[in-house]
Tab-separated table of C-alpha atoms in Angstrom:
chain	number	residue	atom	x	y	z
A	2	UNK	CA	-0.002	0.002	0.000
A	3	UNK	CA	1.264	3.470	-0.756
A	4	UNK	CA	1.859	5.827	2.142
A	5	UNK	CA	-0.900	8.007	0.829
A	6	UNK	CA	-3.365	5.148	0.959
A	7	UNK	CA	-2.311	4.222	4.493
A	8	UNK	CA	-2.764	7.859	5.476
A	9	UNK	CA	-6.249	8.006	3.949
A	10	UNK	CA	-7.371	4.828	5.715
A	11	UNK	CA	-5.691	5.963	8.900
A	12	UNK	CA	-7.444	9.304	8.829
A	13	UNK	CA	-10.819	7.619	8.345
A	14	UNK	CA	-10.233	5.302	11.295
A	15	UNK	CA	-8.919	8.195	13.398
A	16	UNK	CA	-11.953	10.376	12.684
A	17	UNK	CA	-14.372	7.511	13.288
A	18	UNK	CA	-12.657	6.688	16.595
A	19	UNK	CA	-12.984	10.292	17.775
A	20	UNK	CA	-16.616	10.461	16.649
A	21	UNK	CA	-17.468	7.286	18.544
A	22	UNK	CA	-15.910	8.892	21.612
A	23	UNK	CA	-13.320	6.169	21.818
A	24	UNK	CA	-9.669	6.720	22.678
A	25	UNK	CA	-6.720	7.097	20.359
A	26	UNK	CA	-3.903	4.780	21.464
A	27	UNK	CA	-0.142	5.191	20.918
A	28	UNK	CA	0.287	2.969	17.879
A	29	UNK	CA	-2.783	4.265	16.022
A	30	UNK	CA	-2.397	6.469	12.992
A	31	UNK	CA	-2.976	10.116	13.915
A	32	UNK	CA	-2.584	13.426	12.074
A	33	UNK	CA	0.802	15.052	12.620
A	34	UNK	CA	-0.907	18.140	13.996
A	35	UNK	CA	-2.774	16.021	16.576
A	36	UNK	CA	0.474	14.378	17.669
A	37	UNK	CA	2.202	17.758	17.891
A	38	UNK	CA	-0.647	19.344	19.834
A	39	UNK	CA	-0.777	16.429	22.263
A	40	UNK	CA	2.985	16.473	22.844
A	41	UNK	CA	2.923	20.232	23.412
A	42	UNK	CA	-0.025	20.079	25.801
A	43	UNK	CA	1.198	17.055	27.768
A	44	UNK	CA	4.752	18.421	28.002
A	45	UNK	CA	3.505	21.804	29.161
A	46	UNK	CA	1.351	20.065	31.736
A	47	UNK	CA	4.257	17.860	32.905
A	48	UNK	CA	6.549	20.881	33.176
A	49	UNK	CA	3.887	22.660	35.271
A	50	UNK	CA	3.796	19.789	37.748
A	51	UNK	CA	7.581	19.719	38.050
A	52	UNK	CA	8.017	23.486	38.323
A	53	UNK	CA	4.982	23.491	40.626
A	54	UNK	CA	7.027	21.617	43.230
A	55	UNK	CA	9.046	24.746	43.912
A	56	UNK	CA	6.631	27.320	45.391
A	57	UNK	CA	5.388	24.917	48.050
A	58	UNK	CA	8.629	22.977	48.372
A	59	UNK	CA	10.127	26.210	49.657
A	60	UNK	CA	7.976	25.855	52.806
A	61	UNK	CA	8.740	22.257	53.738
A	62	UNK	CA	11.605	23.146	56.043
A	63	UNK	CA	9.561	25.931	57.594
A	64	UNK	CA	6.245	24.128	58.070
A	65	UNK	CA	4.816	25.060	61.476
A	66	UNK	CA	4.301	21.476	62.698
A	67	UNK	CA	5.380	17.947	61.952
A	68	UNK	CA	1.844	17.208	60.737
A	69	UNK	CA	1.952	20.057	58.215
A	70	UNK	CA	5.456	19.090	57.140
A	71	UNK	CA	4.438	15.481	56.467
A	72	UNK	CA	1.385	16.646	54.498
A	73	UNK	CA	3.427	19.091	52.454
A	74	UNK	CA	6.101	16.491	51.713
A	75	UNK	CA	3.437	14.076	50.489
A	76	UNK	CA	1.850	16.760	48.355
A	77	UNK	CA	5.077	17.890	46.721
A	78	UNK	CA	6.003	14.255	46.109
A	79	UNK	CA	2.649	13.859	44.388
A	80	UNK	CA	3.472	16.789	42.091
A	81	UNK	CA	6.691	15.020	41.093
A	82	UNK	CA	4.662	11.880	40.473
A	83	UNK	CA	2.152	13.770	38.332
A	84	UNK	CA	4.965	15.186	36.242
A	85	UNK	CA	6.342	11.693	35.717
A	86	UNK	CA	2.955	10.187	34.740
A	87	UNK	CA	2.701	12.932	32.137
A	88	UNK	CA	6.234	12.612	30.754
A	89	UNK	CA	5.474	8.916	30.464
A	90	UNK	CA	2.342	9.739	28.416
A	91	UNK	CA	4.333	12.145	26.220
A	92	UNK	CA	6.868	9.418	25.514
A	93	UNK	CA	4.156	7.197	24.021
A	94	UNK	CA	3.905	9.828	21.257
A	95	UNK	CA	7.590	9.561	20.421
A	96	UNK	CA	8.693	12.515	22.551
A	97	UNK	CA	11.911	12.116	24.495
A	98	UNK	CA	11.879	12.924	28.192
A	99	UNK	CA	15.384	14.343	28.239
A	100	UNK	CA	14.626	16.458	25.225
A	101	UNK	CA	11.460	17.849	26.844
A	102	UNK	CA	13.400	18.859	29.943
A	103	UNK	CA	15.997	20.534	27.772
A	104	UNK	CA	13.248	22.477	26.027
A	105	UNK	CA	11.864	23.578	29.398
A	106	UNK	CA	15.243	24.690	30.692
A	107	UNK	CA	16.000	26.564	27.492
A	108	UNK	CA	12.648	28.322	27.608
A	109	UNK	CA	11.370	26.702	24.424
A	110	UNK	CA	8.411	25.071	26.174
A	111	UNK	CA	6.130	26.704	28.701
A	112	UNK	CA	4.560	25.785	31.997
A	113	UNK	CA	1.611	27.226	33.859
A	114	UNK	CA	1.908	30.959	34.532
A	115	UNK	CA	0.724	30.457	38.113
A	116	UNK	CA	4.045	29.064	39.335
A	117	UNK	CA	5.820	32.302	38.554
A	118	UNK	CA	4.382	33.942	41.666
A	119	UNK	CA	6.199	33.809	45.005
A	120	UNK	CA	4.956	32.069	48.177
A	121	UNK	CA	5.442	34.781	50.789
A	122	UNK	CA	3.811	33.201	53.861
A	123	UNK	CA	2.597	29.804	55.013
A	124	UNK	CA	-0.942	30.905	54.180
A	125	UNK	CA	0.156	30.781	50.541
A	126	UNK	CA	0.548	27.006	50.911
A	127	UNK	CA	-3.099	26.795	51.928
A	128	UNK	CA	-4.312	29.129	49.209
A	129	UNK	CA	-2.363	27.230	46.555
A	130	UNK	CA	-4.093	24.033	47.679
A	131	UNK	CA	-7.519	25.654	47.740
A	132	UNK	CA	-7.450	27.933	44.681
A	133	UNK	CA	-4.580	26.809	42.461
A	134	UNK	CA	-5.265	23.095	42.872
A	135	UNK	CA	-8.990	23.855	42.760
A	136	UNK	CA	-8.526	25.549	39.387
A	137	UNK	CA	-6.341	22.674	38.253
A	138	UNK	CA	-9.093	20.201	39.189
A	139	UNK	CA	-11.626	22.223	37.138
A	140	UNK	CA	-9.269	22.025	34.184
A	141	UNK	CA	-8.289	18.425	34.675
A	142	UNK	CA	-11.496	16.550	35.444
A	143	UNK	CA	-12.736	16.942	31.824
A	144	UNK	CA	-9.284	15.882	30.599
A	145	UNK	CA	-9.938	12.427	32.090
A	146	UNK	CA	-12.119	12.006	28.967
A	147	UNK	CA	-9.526	13.450	26.610
A	148	UNK	CA	-9.293	11.570	23.325
A	149	UNK	CA	-5.681	10.457	23.757
A	150	UNK	CA	-5.733	7.303	25.905
A	151	UNK	CA	-2.438	7.580	27.809
A	152	UNK	CA	-3.126	11.239	28.645
A	153	UNK	CA	-6.668	10.502	29.842
A	154	UNK	CA	-5.406	7.638	32.013
A	155	UNK	CA	-2.680	9.810	33.535
A	156	UNK	CA	-5.299	12.457	34.289
A	157	UNK	CA	-7.484	9.942	36.122
A	158	UNK	CA	-4.620	9.095	38.466
A	159	UNK	CA	-3.790	12.771	38.900
A	160	UNK	CA	-7.355	13.848	39.658
A	161	UNK	CA	-7.690	11.192	42.349
A	162	UNK	CA	-4.681	12.691	44.090
A	163	UNK	CA	-5.524	16.361	43.524
A	164	UNK	CA	-8.550	16.049	45.732
A	165	UNK	CA	-6.275	15.526	48.742
A	166	UNK	CA	-4.295	18.588	47.664
A	167	UNK	CA	-7.287	20.858	47.628
A	168	UNK	CA	-8.740	19.612	50.886
A	169	UNK	CA	-5.467	19.888	52.818
A	170	UNK	CA	-5.167	23.488	51.612
A	171	UNK	CA	-8.671	24.421	52.646
A	172	UNK	CA	-8.281	22.715	56.009
A	173	UNK	CA	-5.006	24.584	56.572
A	174	UNK	CA	-6.795	27.880	55.871
A	175	UNK	CA	-9.702	27.008	58.162
A	176	UNK	CA	-7.192	26.325	60.925
A	177	UNK	CA	-5.515	29.696	60.376
A	178	UNK	CA	-8.880	31.485	60.280
A	179	UNK	CA	-9.624	30.063	63.737
A	180	UNK	CA	-6.294	31.457	64.956
A	181	UNK	CA	-5.123	34.979	65.698
A	182	UNK	CA	-6.044	38.208	63.948
A	183	UNK	CA	-2.585	38.194	62.405
A	184	UNK	CA	-3.159	34.712	60.966
A	185	UNK	CA	-6.518	35.766	59.510
A	186	UNK	CA	-4.809	38.739	57.866
A	187	UNK	CA	-2.200	36.427	56.380
A	188	UNK	CA	-4.939	34.301	54.826
A	189	UNK	CA	-6.764	37.320	53.387
A	190	UNK	CA	-3.498	38.712	52.020
A	191	UNK	CA	-2.682	35.410	50.335
A	192	UNK	CA	-6.185	35.219	48.840
A	193	UNK	CA	-5.797	38.771	47.516
A	194	UNK	CA	-2.549	37.865	45.775
A	195	UNK	CA	-3.590	34.480	44.340
A	196	UNK	CA	-7.205	35.042	43.240
A	197	UNK	CA	-6.548	36.793	39.929
A	198	UNK	CA	-3.567	34.650	38.900
A	199	UNK	CA	-5.776	31.591	39.619
A	200	UNK	CA	-8.394	32.893	37.167
A	201	UNK	CA	-5.631	33.356	34.595
A	202	UNK	CA	-4.745	29.666	34.872
A	203	UNK	CA	-7.615	28.888	32.498
A	204	UNK	CA	-5.796	30.698	29.724
A	205	UNK	CA	-6.796	33.571	27.437
A	206	UNK	CA	-10.474	34.339	26.778
A	207	UNK	CA	-12.171	32.186	24.152
A	208	UNK	CA	-12.083	35.053	21.654
A	209	UNK	CA	-8.289	34.993	21.802
A	210	UNK	CA	-7.708	31.260	22.047
A	211	UNK	CA	-7.036	30.171	18.465
A	212	UNK	CA	-6.326	26.507	19.283
A	213	UNK	CA	-9.522	25.867	21.221
A	214	UNK	CA	-11.768	25.019	18.235
A	215	UNK	CA	-9.389	22.388	16.859
A	216	UNK	CA	-8.726	20.904	20.292
A	217	UNK	CA	-12.471	20.643	20.921
A	218	UNK	CA	-13.017	19.006	17.512
A	219	UNK	CA	-10.364	16.439	18.363
A	220	UNK	CA	-11.927	16.052	21.823
A	221	UNK	CA	-8.613	16.855	23.468
A	222	UNK	CA	-10.430	19.637	25.289
A	223	UNK	CA	-14.039	19.247	26.344
A	224	UNK	CA	-14.825	22.788	27.488
A	225	UNK	CA	-13.588	26.245	26.532
A	226	UNK	CA	-11.341	28.337	28.780
A	227	UNK	CA	-14.173	30.714	29.684
A	228	UNK	CA	-16.587	27.893	30.549
A	229	UNK	CA	-14.080	26.360	32.943
A	230	UNK	CA	-13.188	29.741	34.441
A	231	UNK	CA	-16.865	30.428	35.142
A	232	UNK	CA	-17.254	27.014	36.738
A	233	UNK	CA	-14.287	27.764	39.007
A	234	UNK	CA	-15.659	31.148	40.073
A	235	UNK	CA	-19.063	29.630	40.840
A	236	UNK	CA	-17.408	26.937	42.969
A	237	UNK	CA	-15.083	29.280	44.806
A	238	UNK	CA	-17.469	31.993	45.982
A	239	UNK	CA	-19.376	29.858	48.518
A	240	UNK	CA	-16.090	28.317	49.658
A	241	UNK	CA	-14.696	31.808	50.322
A	242	UNK	CA	-17.827	32.684	52.297
A	243	UNK	CA	-17.534	29.536	54.394
A	244	UNK	CA	-13.920	30.375	55.068
A	245	UNK	CA	-14.685	33.973	55.969
A	246	UNK	CA	-12.485	35.701	53.404
A	247	UNK	CA	-13.413	38.153	50.669
A	248	UNK	CA	-12.371	37.651	47.065
A	249	UNK	CA	-10.624	40.799	45.772
A	250	UNK	CA	-13.118	41.704	43.051
A	251	UNK	CA	-15.653	44.515	43.574
A	252	UNK	CA	-17.595	43.365	40.501
A	253	UNK	CA	-18.124	39.845	41.812
A	254	UNK	CA	-21.873	39.264	42.285
A	255	UNK	CA	-24.566	36.671	41.589
A	256	UNK	CA	-26.367	37.119	38.289
A	257	UNK	CA	-29.837	35.597	38.623
A	258	UNK	CA	-30.475	35.735	34.889
A	259	UNK	CA	-27.315	33.858	33.898
A	260	UNK	CA	-27.412	31.828	37.104
A	261	UNK	CA	-23.689	32.389	37.416
A	262	UNK	CA	-21.468	34.826	39.246
A	263	UNK	CA	-20.399	37.866	37.228
A	264	UNK	CA	-16.818	38.870	37.797
A	265	UNK	CA	-14.508	41.722	36.879
A	266	UNK	CA	-12.217	42.101	33.903
A	267	UNK	CA	-9.005	40.082	34.137
A	268	UNK	CA	-5.748	41.953	33.530
A	269	UNK	CA	-4.732	40.058	30.409
A	270	UNK	CA	-1.606	42.149	29.991
A	271	UNK	CA	-0.347	40.609	33.240
A	272	UNK	CA	-0.940	37.091	31.922
A	273	UNK	CA	0.907	37.944	28.705
A	274	UNK	CA	3.772	39.386	30.669
A	275	UNK	CA	4.106	36.366	32.955
A	276	UNK	CA	3.771	33.858	30.112
A	277	UNK	CA	6.415	35.620	28.068
A	278	UNK	CA	8.886	35.239	30.920
A	279	UNK	CA	8.525	38.475	32.829
A	280	UNK	CA	6.677	37.277	35.940
A	281	UNK	CA	8.069	37.772	39.445
A	282	UNK	CA	9.666	34.317	39.645
A	283	UNK	CA	10.214	33.067	36.068
A	284	UNK	CA	13.997	33.348	36.103
A	285	UNK	CA	14.346	31.768	39.528
A	286	UNK	CA	12.065	28.821	38.700
A	287	UNK	CA	14.031	27.905	35.580
A	288	UNK	CA	17.388	28.503	37.251
A	289	UNK	CA	16.363	26.125	40.036
A	290	UNK	CA	15.234	23.459	37.577
A	291	UNK	CA	18.451	23.818	35.620
A	292	UNK	CA	20.499	23.510	38.789
A	293	UNK	CA	18.627	20.371	39.859
A	294	UNK	CA	19.238	18.879	36.429
A	295	UNK	CA	22.924	19.710	36.416
A	296	UNK	CA	23.576	18.714	39.987
A	297	UNK	CA	21.714	15.434	39.480
A	298	UNK	CA	23.686	14.531	36.362
A	299	UNK	CA	26.418	12.656	38.220
A	300	UNK	CA	23.821	10.556	40.025
A	301	UNK	CA	22.248	9.527	36.730
A	302	UNK	CA	25.651	8.833	35.217
A	303	UNK	CA	26.758	6.802	38.227
A	304	UNK	CA	23.567	4.718	38.188
A	305	UNK	CA	23.994	4.026	34.488
A	306	UNK	CA	27.647	3.073	34.974
A	307	UNK	CA	26.687	0.798	37.865
A	308	UNK	CA	24.007	-0.891	35.749
A	309	UNK	CA	26.469	-1.330	32.872
A	310	UNK	CA	29.037	-2.854	35.211
A	311	UNK	CA	26.497	-5.307	36.611
A	312	UNK	CA	25.626	-6.356	33.070
A	313	UNK	CA	29.313	-6.850	32.261
A	314	UNK	CA	29.859	-8.904	35.393
A	315	UNK	CA	27.011	-11.104	34.196
A	316	UNK	CA	24.698	-11.078	37.181
A	317	UNK	CA	23.162	-14.538	37.256
A	318	UNK	CA	19.485	-13.877	37.902
A	319	UNK	CA	17.233	-14.395	34.935
A	320	UNK	CA	14.395	-11.874	35.012
A	321	UNK	CA	11.771	-13.776	32.979
A	322	UNK	CA	12.024	-16.749	35.318
A	323	UNK	CA	11.480	-14.426	38.229
A	324	UNK	CA	8.356	-13.015	36.712
A	325	UNK	CA	6.937	-16.434	36.007
A	326	UNK	CA	7.759	-17.938	39.330
A	327	UNK	CA	6.600	-17.243	42.872
A	328	UNK	CA	9.811	-15.314	43.455
A	329	UNK	CA	8.492	-12.381	41.440
A	330	UNK	CA	7.370	-10.588	44.537
A	331	UNK	CA	10.815	-10.617	46.018
A	332	UNK	CA	12.597	-9.414	42.910
A	333	UNK	CA	13.680	-6.258	44.629
A	334	UNK	CA	15.769	-8.186	47.076
A	335	UNK	CA	17.749	-10.012	44.433
A	336	UNK	CA	20.764	-8.839	42.580
A	337	UNK	CA	19.866	-8.261	38.999
A	338	UNK	CA	22.263	-8.750	36.182
A	339	UNK	CA	19.663	-8.666	33.490
A	340	UNK	CA	20.422	-9.075	29.833
A	341	UNK	CA	22.712	-6.646	28.109
A	342	UNK	CA	20.491	-4.466	25.976
A	343	UNK	CA	21.607	-1.640	23.845
A	344	UNK	CA	20.551	1.629	25.397
A	345	UNK	CA	20.022	3.158	21.987
A	346	UNK	CA	16.772	3.403	20.093
A	347	UNK	CA	14.333	6.147	19.456
A	348	UNK	CA	12.363	5.876	22.673
A	349	UNK	CA	15.385	6.108	24.917
A	350	UNK	CA	15.635	9.524	26.436
A	351	UNK	CA	17.519	10.157	29.621
A	352	UNK	CA	15.501	9.795	32.766
A	353	UNK	CA	15.775	13.234	34.103
A	354	UNK	CA	14.262	12.793	37.485
A	355	UNK	CA	16.304	10.528	39.633
A	356	UNK	CA	14.986	9.504	43.003
A	357	UNK	CA	17.580	11.769	44.553
A	358	UNK	CA	16.326	14.704	42.611
A	359	UNK	CA	12.756	14.126	43.673
A	360	UNK	CA	13.895	14.287	47.251
A	361	UNK	CA	15.915	17.388	46.549
A	362	UNK	CA	13.017	19.086	44.813
A	363	UNK	CA	10.689	18.115	47.604
X	25	UNK	CA	24.358	24.030	30.597
X	26	UNK	CA	27.107	21.689	31.659
X	27	UNK	CA	26.466	19.226	28.872
X	28	UNK	CA	24.066	17.098	26.915
X	29	UNK	CA	21.408	15.237	28.815
X	30	UNK	CA	22.533	11.635	28.677
X	31	UNK	CA	20.340	8.996	27.123
X	32	UNK	CA	21.252	5.810	28.854
X	33	UNK	CA	18.409	5.053	31.221
X	34	UNK	CA	16.026	2.725	29.405
X	35	UNK	CA	12.248	2.773	29.585
X	36	UNK	CA	10.360	0.192	31.674
X	37	UNK	CA	6.683	-0.705	31.636
X	38	UNK	CA	5.125	-1.122	35.069
X	39	UNK	CA	2.428	-3.627	36.070
X	40	UNK	CA	0.789	-3.572	39.488
X	41	UNK	CA	-1.262	-6.224	41.278
X	42	UNK	CA	-3.797	-4.198	43.243
X	43	UNK	CA	-4.509	-7.006	45.708
X	44	UNK	CA	-4.220	-10.734	46.054
X	45	UNK	CA	-6.463	-12.549	43.631
X	46	UNK	CA	-6.191	-9.969	40.847
X	47	UNK	CA	-3.973	-9.879	37.768
X	48	UNK	CA	-1.133	-7.455	37.393
X	49	UNK	CA	-2.356	-4.498	35.321
X	50	UNK	CA	-0.290	-2.102	33.253
X	51	UNK	CA	-0.157	1.307	34.942
X	52	UNK	CA	2.463	3.262	32.988
X	53	UNK	CA	6.151	3.525	32.377
X	54	UNK	CA	9.267	5.017	33.917
X	55	UNK	CA	12.991	5.433	33.353
X	56	UNK	CA	15.578	3.554	35.394
X	57	UNK	CA	19.162	2.392	35.076
X	58	UNK	CA	18.274	-1.252	35.711
X	59	UNK	CA	15.480	-3.560	36.828
X	60	UNK	CA	16.149	-3.084	40.511
X	61	UNK	CA	15.984	0.690	40.302
X	62	UNK	CA	12.910	0.383	38.094
X	63	UNK	CA	11.166	-1.562	40.867
X	64	UNK	CA	12.033	1.060	43.460
X	65	UNK	CA	10.930	3.907	41.239
X	66	UNK	CA	7.733	2.024	40.414
X	67	UNK	CA	7.046	1.654	44.125
X	68	UNK	CA	7.527	5.406	44.655
X	69	UNK	CA	5.668	6.463	41.542
X	70	UNK	CA	2.719	4.096	41.228
X	71	UNK	CA	1.974	2.811	44.736
X	72	UNK	CA	2.045	5.858	47.014
X	73	UNK	CA	-1.420	5.055	48.335
X	74	UNK	CA	-1.604	1.296	48.786
X	75	UNK	CA	-2.393	0.743	45.123
X	76	UNK	CA	-0.529	-2.520	45.010
X	77	UNK	CA	0.848	-5.619	46.709
X	78	UNK	CA	3.172	-6.661	43.883
X	79	UNK	CA	4.931	-4.961	40.984
X	80	UNK	CA	6.380	-6.222	37.707
X	81	UNK	CA	8.720	-4.114	35.622
X	82	UNK	CA	9.520	-5.054	32.035
X	83	UNK	CA	11.917	-3.401	29.628
X	84	UNK	CA	9.724	-1.640	27.065
X	85	UNK	CA	12.008	-2.987	24.346
X	86	UNK	CA	11.070	-6.506	25.385
X	87	UNK	CA	7.342	-5.982	24.873
X	88	UNK	CA	6.093	-7.374	21.589
X	89	UNK	CA	2.693	-5.972	20.628
X	90	UNK	CA	0.125	-6.571	17.939
X	91	UNK	CA	-0.371	-3.512	15.778
X	92	UNK	CA	-3.624	-1.675	15.199
X	93	UNK	CA	-3.210	-2.266	11.451
X	94	UNK	CA	-3.331	-6.026	11.950
X	95	UNK	CA	-6.670	-5.814	13.684
X	96	UNK	CA	-8.671	-7.713	11.076
X	97	UNK	CA	-6.173	-10.381	10.257
X	98	UNK	CA	-5.359	-10.891	13.900
X	99	UNK	CA	-8.687	-10.771	15.679
X	100	UNK	CA	-11.343	-11.343	13.031
X	101	UNK	CA	-11.042	-15.163	13.069
X	102	UNK	CA	-12.541	-15.261	16.552
X	103	UNK	CA	-15.542	-13.189	15.445
X	104	UNK	CA	-17.261	-15.846	13.340
X	105	UNK	CA	-17.057	-18.733	15.783
X	106	UNK	CA	-20.312	-18.179	17.584
X	107	UNK	CA	-20.372	-21.793	18.692
X	108	UNK	CA	-17.662	-20.893	21.207
X	109	UNK	CA	-20.258	-19.057	23.282
X	110	UNK	CA	-22.724	-20.785	25.603
X	111	UNK	CA	-25.667	-18.799	24.227
X	112	UNK	CA	-25.233	-20.562	20.852
X	113	UNK	CA	-26.890	-23.676	22.243
X	114	UNK	CA	-30.670	-23.900	22.685
X	115	UNK	CA	-31.594	-25.739	25.864
X	116	UNK	CA	-35.232	-25.967	27.046
X	117	UNK	CA	-36.048	-23.727	30.023
X	118	UNK	CA	-37.268	-26.777	31.888
X	119	UNK	CA	-33.749	-28.128	32.232
X	120	UNK	CA	-32.347	-26.839	35.512
X	121	UNK	CA	-28.859	-25.532	36.363
X	122	UNK	CA	-27.398	-25.370	32.858
């Protein structure tokens, strides 16, 4: 069959699969533009999770109690995990993990604008959980039905875990609101600083979002930016009331006709500025990521050298037998020689996030 | 940057048994230097909340898969053998337990 014919058949199957609301899987034929869009979106999402470890990670050593420290550690570890689920999904499209990290560090791929704001007090940790993770949940729940299978499956895992993130944040804020006047002021101040950037997380307004129509047609996205933003506002207002804080928007009020909250105009010039690299923390976030990558390089090299040496020494244990037999569950305790495989091949990027680095980032 | 990002950690597919009595199910992939590290990373990455009691890791290179293009040739032969299903056989309602 000619390539053209394969393409024509492939396109028909692809379109029919999308129309039937079924998932596209890695080895299916897909339009180049679909593949490119998916890689860009998944990579950007993965980068956001990894960069997103920093604002809260900064508070782990200064958490006010052992309980809060343990919670924060678990949360930041989750963010690392989310990044890795997503890089894993991107790799099914032929992207290379090491290459994606390089693109992030060199500023050729973006991450969510929200992580370019500083975390000034411990109340920021709570507000990030409540508002930033709340906005992320709004964005991500529909992505569990995204048309690309590995992405949708990663999102299901992520959404399950995000719920803990949001609730721990809200609980932290409730605790502070029951505290001193100074603590209540800290919460209100954090809300004032994070509310508008949280609304910007949904991206530009629909009128200025050129990719939305195509992404909706491909069922990558299920709702427009403005629909999701409205949903988030409607969810957040009663939560703010229950907490006893005010949201910093004089135009925020219930509209009985629309049956939604109206809200004020977002400062889109700020979003543009932050996205294009000129937010308060852009340079520091990337510098930190670059440093973690560089300082972790010797660990990755050493692990690879160790694995190569074990292969050379011809470790005796035969992996397939292990998997078949009852010993499979104790594999971790055995020394593994494994079979000498070439480390080449198109899907072999460098694993950028060593265990050591996750700890460091956390 | 100090240098090129190295490309020597291979990709592993991860399978988790959620609890005794169930099959291992594919949950995703990860990068590791060797099988042992892959198991440890899989533990950290895919079982942070009691999702499993056992993990398999398999080098992605070692997985051989049927392709979507072979769908007809590969799976169609099972489609026309209706006699492999119990509902193919007419048994009177009066016959119990069958």
